[in-house]
mmCIF file of C-alpha atoms in Angstrom:
data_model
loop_
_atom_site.group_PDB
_atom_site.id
_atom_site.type_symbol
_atom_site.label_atom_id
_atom_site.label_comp_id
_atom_site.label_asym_id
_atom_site.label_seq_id
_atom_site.Cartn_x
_atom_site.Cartn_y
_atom_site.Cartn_z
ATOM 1 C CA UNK A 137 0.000 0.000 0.000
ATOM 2 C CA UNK A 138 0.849 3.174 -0.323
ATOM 3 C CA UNK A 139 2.525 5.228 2.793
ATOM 4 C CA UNK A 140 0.721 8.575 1.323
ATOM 5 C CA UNK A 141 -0.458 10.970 -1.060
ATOM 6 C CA UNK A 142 1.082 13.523 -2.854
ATOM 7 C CA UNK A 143 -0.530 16.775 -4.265
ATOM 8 C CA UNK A 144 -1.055 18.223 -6.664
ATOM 9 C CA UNK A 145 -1.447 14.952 -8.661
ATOM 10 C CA UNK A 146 -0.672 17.313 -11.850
ATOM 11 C CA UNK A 147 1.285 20.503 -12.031
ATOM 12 C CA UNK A 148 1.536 22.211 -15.431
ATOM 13 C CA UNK A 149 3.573 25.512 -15.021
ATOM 14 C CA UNK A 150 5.792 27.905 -17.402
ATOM 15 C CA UNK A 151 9.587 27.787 -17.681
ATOM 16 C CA UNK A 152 11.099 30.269 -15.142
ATOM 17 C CA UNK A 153 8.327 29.454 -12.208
ATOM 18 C CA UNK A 154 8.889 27.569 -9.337
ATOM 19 C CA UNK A 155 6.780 24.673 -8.712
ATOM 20 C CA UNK A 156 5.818 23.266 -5.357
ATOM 21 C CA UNK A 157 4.912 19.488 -4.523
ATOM 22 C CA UNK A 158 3.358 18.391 -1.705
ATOM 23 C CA UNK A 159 3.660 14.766 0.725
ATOM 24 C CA UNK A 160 1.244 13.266 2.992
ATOM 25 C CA UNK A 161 2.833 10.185 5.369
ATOM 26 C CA UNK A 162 1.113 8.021 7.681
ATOM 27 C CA UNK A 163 3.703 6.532 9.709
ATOM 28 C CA UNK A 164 6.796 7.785 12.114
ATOM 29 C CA UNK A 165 9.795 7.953 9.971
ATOM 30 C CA UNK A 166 13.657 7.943 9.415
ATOM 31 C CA UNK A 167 14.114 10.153 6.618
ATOM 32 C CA UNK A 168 11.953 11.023 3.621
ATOM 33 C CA UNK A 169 13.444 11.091 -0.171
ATOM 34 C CA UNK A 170 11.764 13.005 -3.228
ATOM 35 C CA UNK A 171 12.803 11.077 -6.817
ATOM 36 C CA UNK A 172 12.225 12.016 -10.462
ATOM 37 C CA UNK A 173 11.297 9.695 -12.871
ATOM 38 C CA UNK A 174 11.025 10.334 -16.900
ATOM 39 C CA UNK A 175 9.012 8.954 -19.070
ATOM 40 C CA UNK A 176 7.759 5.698 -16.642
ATOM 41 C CA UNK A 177 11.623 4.541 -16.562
ATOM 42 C CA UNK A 178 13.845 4.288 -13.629
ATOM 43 C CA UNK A 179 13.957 6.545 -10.780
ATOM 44 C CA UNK A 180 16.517 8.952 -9.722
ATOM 45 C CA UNK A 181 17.402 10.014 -6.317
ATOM 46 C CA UNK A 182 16.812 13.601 -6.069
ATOM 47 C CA UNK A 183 17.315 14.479 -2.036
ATOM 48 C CA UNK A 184 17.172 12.988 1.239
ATOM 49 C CA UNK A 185 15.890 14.750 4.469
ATOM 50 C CA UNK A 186 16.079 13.103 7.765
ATOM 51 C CA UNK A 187 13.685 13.200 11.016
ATOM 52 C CA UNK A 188 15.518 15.701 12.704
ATOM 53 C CA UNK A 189 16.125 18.421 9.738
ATOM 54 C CA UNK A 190 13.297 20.649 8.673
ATOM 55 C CA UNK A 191 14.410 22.009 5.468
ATOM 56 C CA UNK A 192 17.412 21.101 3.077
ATOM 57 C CA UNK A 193 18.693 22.689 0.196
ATOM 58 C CA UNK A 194 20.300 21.396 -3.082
ATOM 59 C CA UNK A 195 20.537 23.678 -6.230
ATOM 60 C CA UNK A 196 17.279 24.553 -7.349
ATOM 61 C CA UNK A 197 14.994 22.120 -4.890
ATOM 62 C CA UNK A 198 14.550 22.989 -1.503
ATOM 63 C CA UNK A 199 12.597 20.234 0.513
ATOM 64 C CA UNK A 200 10.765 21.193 3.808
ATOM 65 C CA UNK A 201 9.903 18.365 6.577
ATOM 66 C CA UNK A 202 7.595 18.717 9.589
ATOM 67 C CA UNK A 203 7.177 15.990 11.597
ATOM 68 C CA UNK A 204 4.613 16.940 13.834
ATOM 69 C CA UNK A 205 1.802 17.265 10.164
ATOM 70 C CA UNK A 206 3.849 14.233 8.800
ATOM 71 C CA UNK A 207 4.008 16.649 5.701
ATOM 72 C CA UNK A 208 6.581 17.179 3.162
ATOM 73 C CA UNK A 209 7.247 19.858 0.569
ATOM 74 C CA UNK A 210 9.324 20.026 -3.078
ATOM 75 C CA UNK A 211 10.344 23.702 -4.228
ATOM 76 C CA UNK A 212 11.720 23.530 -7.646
ATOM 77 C CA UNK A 213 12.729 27.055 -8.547
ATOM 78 C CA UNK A 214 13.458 28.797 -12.025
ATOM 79 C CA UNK A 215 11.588 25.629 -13.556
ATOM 80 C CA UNK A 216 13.314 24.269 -16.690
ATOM 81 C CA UNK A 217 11.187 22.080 -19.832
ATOM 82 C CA UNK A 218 13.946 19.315 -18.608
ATOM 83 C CA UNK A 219 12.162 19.420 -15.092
ATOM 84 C CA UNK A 220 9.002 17.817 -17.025
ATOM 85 C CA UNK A 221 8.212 14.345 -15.322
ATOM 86 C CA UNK A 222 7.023 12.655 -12.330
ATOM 87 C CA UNK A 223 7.979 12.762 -9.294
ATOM 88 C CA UNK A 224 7.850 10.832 -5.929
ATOM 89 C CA UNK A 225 7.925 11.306 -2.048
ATOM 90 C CA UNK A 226 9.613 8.024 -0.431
ATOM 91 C CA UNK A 227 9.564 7.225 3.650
ATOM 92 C CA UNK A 228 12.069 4.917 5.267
ATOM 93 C CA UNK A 229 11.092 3.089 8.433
ATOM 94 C CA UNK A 230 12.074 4.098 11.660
ATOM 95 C CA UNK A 231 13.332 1.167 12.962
ATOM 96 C CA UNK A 232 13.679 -2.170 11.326
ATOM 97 C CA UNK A 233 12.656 -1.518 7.999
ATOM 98 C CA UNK A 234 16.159 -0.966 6.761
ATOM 99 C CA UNK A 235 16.223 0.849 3.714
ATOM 100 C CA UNK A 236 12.881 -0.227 2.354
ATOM 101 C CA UNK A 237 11.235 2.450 0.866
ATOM 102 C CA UNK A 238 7.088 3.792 0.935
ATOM 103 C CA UNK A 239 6.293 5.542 -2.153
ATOM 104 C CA UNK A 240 3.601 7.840 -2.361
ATOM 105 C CA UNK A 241 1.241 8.441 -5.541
ATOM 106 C CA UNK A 242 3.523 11.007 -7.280
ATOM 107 C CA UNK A 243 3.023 14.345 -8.967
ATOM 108 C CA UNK A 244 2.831 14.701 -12.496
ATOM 109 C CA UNK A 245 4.828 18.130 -13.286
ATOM 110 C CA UNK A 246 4.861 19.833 -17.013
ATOM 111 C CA UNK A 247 7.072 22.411 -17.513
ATOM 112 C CA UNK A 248 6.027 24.722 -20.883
ATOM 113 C CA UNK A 249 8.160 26.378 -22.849
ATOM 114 C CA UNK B 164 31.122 2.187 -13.324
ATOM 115 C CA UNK B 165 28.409 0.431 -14.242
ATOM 116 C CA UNK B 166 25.027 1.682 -12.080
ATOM 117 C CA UNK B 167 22.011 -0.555 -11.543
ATOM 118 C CA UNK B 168 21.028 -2.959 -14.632
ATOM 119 C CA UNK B 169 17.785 -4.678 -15.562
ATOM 120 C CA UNK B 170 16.989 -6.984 -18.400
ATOM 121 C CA UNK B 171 15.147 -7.400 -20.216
ATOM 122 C CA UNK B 172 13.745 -3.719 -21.055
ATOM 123 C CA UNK B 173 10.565 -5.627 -21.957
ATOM 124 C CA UNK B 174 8.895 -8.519 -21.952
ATOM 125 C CA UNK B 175 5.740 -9.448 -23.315
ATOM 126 C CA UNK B 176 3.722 -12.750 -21.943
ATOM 127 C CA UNK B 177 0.450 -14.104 -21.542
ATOM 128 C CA UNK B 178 -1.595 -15.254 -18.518
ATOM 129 C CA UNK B 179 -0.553 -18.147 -16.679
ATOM 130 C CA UNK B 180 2.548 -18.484 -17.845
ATOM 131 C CA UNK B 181 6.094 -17.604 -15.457
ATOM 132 C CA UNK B 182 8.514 -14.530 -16.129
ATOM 133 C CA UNK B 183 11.960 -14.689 -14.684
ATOM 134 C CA UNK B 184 13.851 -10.638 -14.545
ATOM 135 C CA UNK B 185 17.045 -9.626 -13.612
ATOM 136 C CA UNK B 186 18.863 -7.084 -12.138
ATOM 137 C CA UNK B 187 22.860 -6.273 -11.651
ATOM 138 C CA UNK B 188 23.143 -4.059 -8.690
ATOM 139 C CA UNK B 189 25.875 -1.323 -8.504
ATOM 140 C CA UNK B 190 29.324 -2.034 -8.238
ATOM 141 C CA UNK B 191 30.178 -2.033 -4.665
ATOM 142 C CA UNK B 192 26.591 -3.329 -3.497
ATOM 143 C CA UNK B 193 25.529 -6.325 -2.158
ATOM 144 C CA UNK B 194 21.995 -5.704 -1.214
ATOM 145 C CA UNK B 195 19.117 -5.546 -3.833
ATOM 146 C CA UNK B 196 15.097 -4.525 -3.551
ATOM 147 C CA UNK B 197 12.515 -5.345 -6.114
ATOM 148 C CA UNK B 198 9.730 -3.025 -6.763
ATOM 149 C CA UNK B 199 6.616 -3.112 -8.804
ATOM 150 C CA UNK B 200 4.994 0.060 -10.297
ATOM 151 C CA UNK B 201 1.515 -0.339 -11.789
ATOM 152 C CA UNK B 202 0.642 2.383 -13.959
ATOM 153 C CA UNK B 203 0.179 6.104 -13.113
ATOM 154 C CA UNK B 204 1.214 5.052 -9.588
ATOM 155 C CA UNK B 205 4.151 4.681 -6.599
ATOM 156 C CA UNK B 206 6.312 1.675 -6.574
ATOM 157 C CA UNK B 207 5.137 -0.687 -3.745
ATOM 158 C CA UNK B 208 7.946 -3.023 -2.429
ATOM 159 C CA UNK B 209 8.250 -6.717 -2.990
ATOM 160 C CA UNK B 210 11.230 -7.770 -1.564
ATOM 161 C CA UNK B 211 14.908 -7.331 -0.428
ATOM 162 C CA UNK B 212 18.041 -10.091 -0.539
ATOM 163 C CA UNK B 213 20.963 -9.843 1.737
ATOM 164 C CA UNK B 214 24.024 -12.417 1.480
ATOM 165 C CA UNK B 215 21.523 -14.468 -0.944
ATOM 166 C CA UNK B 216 18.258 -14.542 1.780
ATOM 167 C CA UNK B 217 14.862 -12.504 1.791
ATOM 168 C CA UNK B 218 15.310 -10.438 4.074
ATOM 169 C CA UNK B 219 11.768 -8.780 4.193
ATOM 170 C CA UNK B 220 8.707 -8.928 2.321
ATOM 171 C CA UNK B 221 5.509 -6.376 1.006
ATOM 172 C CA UNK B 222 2.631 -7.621 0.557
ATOM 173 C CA UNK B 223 2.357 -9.949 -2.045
ATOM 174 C CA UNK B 224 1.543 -13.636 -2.333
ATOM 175 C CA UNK B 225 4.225 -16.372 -3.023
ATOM 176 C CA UNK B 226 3.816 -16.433 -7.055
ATOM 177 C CA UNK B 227 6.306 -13.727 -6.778
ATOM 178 C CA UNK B 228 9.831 -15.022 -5.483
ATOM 179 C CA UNK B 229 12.891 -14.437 -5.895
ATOM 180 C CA UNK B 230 16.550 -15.380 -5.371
ATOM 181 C CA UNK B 231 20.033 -13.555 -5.003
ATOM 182 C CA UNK B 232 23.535 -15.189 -6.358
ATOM 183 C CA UNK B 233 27.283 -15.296 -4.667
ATOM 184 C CA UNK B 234 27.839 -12.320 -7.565
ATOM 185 C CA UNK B 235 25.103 -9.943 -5.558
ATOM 186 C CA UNK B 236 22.920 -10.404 -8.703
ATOM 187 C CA UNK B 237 19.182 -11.560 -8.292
ATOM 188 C CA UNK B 238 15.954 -12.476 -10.177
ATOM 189 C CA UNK B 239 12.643 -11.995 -9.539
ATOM 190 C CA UNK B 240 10.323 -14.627 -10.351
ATOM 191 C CA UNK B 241 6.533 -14.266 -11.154
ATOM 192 C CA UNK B 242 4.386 -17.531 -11.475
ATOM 193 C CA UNK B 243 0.638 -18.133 -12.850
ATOM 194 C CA UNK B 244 0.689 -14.552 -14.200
ATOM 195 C CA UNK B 245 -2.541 -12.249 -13.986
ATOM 196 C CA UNK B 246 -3.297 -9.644 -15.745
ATOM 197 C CA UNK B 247 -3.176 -7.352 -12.529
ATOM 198 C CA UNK B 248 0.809 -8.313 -12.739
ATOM 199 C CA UNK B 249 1.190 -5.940 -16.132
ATOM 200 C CA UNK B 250 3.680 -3.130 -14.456
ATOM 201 C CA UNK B 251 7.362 -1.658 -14.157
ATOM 202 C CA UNK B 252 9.332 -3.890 -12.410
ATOM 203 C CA UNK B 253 12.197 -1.976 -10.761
ATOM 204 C CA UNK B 254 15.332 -3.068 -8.756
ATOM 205 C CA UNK B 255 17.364 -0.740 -6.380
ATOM 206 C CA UNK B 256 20.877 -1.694 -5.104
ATOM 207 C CA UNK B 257 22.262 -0.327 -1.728
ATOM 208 C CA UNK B 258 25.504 -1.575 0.133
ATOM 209 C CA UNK B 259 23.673 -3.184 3.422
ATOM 210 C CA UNK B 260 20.386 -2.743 3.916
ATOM 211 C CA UNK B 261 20.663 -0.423 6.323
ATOM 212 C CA UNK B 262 22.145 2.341 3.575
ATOM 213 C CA UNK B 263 20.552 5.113 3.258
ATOM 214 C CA UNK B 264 21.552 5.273 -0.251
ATOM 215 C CA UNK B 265 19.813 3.091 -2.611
ATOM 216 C CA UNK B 266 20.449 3.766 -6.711
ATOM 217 C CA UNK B 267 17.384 2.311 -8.908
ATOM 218 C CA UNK B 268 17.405 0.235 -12.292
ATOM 219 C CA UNK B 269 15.826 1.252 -15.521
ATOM 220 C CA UNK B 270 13.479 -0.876 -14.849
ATOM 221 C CA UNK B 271 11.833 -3.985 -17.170
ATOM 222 C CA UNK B 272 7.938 -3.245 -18.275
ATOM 223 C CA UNK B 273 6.130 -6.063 -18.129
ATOM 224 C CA UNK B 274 2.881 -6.669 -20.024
ATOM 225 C CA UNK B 275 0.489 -9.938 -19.748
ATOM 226 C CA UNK B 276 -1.975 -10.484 -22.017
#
């Protein structure tokens, strides 16, 4: 099953804008991931935020965490056409889950020229 | 360095029948997680293999299996295929499977007919 939802479930936004994703969880976590995936292929790892850390920076994304909504949020700024594609929120377990990953339902971002 | 390979890229079968994929995790890893995406949403975890054993399990029934060799490498098996099993089968490497850092596959699309 899925750990949560994400919102919107489609973004379609003009190059130069920021766009802004948002994650439901369910369940106490380690750290939460966001990943990109193009075209229904593989995934790639975009940033990691742990329990403790309530925002995190890298390039253009800046991720936001609070713990106490279970919430997460996505900022991509200055939005490019080769941001177009889907993207995920992932939870990791807080204790004995190892690395295994909850996905939730993804975003569906368009970027237009 | 080779990342995270999958083959085949796609496979087409028909109900009933048994699919074997494979996947090559990164070089350095020794732990490997299967996913399955169904269309237009998350990936939901199957399974993970640690020096060759399951080491836990999502929720799905024992037609899917699976097995990991002295090389790292594993297959996924899928038995008495449904249509319901049509998806993206992806497979993420990590070193231990307590990492953090997992890379994903390209994936193998699989369609039953």
């Amino acid at each position: 099953s899925q750990q949560g939802e994400e919102d919107p479930q489609a973004l379609s936004i003009q190059e130069g804008e920021n766009a802004t994703m948002n994650c439901s969880y369910k369940t106490s976590i380690n750290n939460l991931q966001w990943y990109r995936q193009n075209s229904g292929r593989g995934l790639v790892h975009l940033i990691l935020i742990r329990s403790n850390e309530r925002e995190k920076h890298s390039g253009r994304l800046r991720v936001t965490l609070d713990t106490s909504k279970k919430s997460s949020s996505l900022l991509i700024t200055a939005s490019r056409a080769a941001d177009t594609a889907s993207y995920f929120c992932a939870t990791a377990p807080i204790t004995g889950g190892g690395n295994k990953l909850t996905f939730g339902t993804g975003t569906q971002l368009k970027v237009e020229l | 360095d080779a990342g995270v390979t999958q083959s085949p890229t796609h496979l087409i079968k028909t109900r009933g029948q048994q699919v074997t994929l494979r996947c090559s995790p990164k070089s350095g890893h020794d732990t490997v997680s299967w996913y399955q995406q169904a269309l237009g949403q998350g990936p939901q975890f199957i399974f993970q293999y640690y020096e060759e054993e399951e080491r836990q399990r999502g929720n799905f029934p024992d037609r899917f299996s699976g097995h990991q060799f002295p090389n790292y490498s594993s297959e996924l098996n899928v038995n008495a295929l449904l249509l319901g099993d049509s998806a993206l089968y992806l497979c993420a490497s990590s070193f231990l499977p307590s990492s953090d850092e997992q890379f994903f596959g390209p994936g193998t699309r699989l369609t039953v007919l």
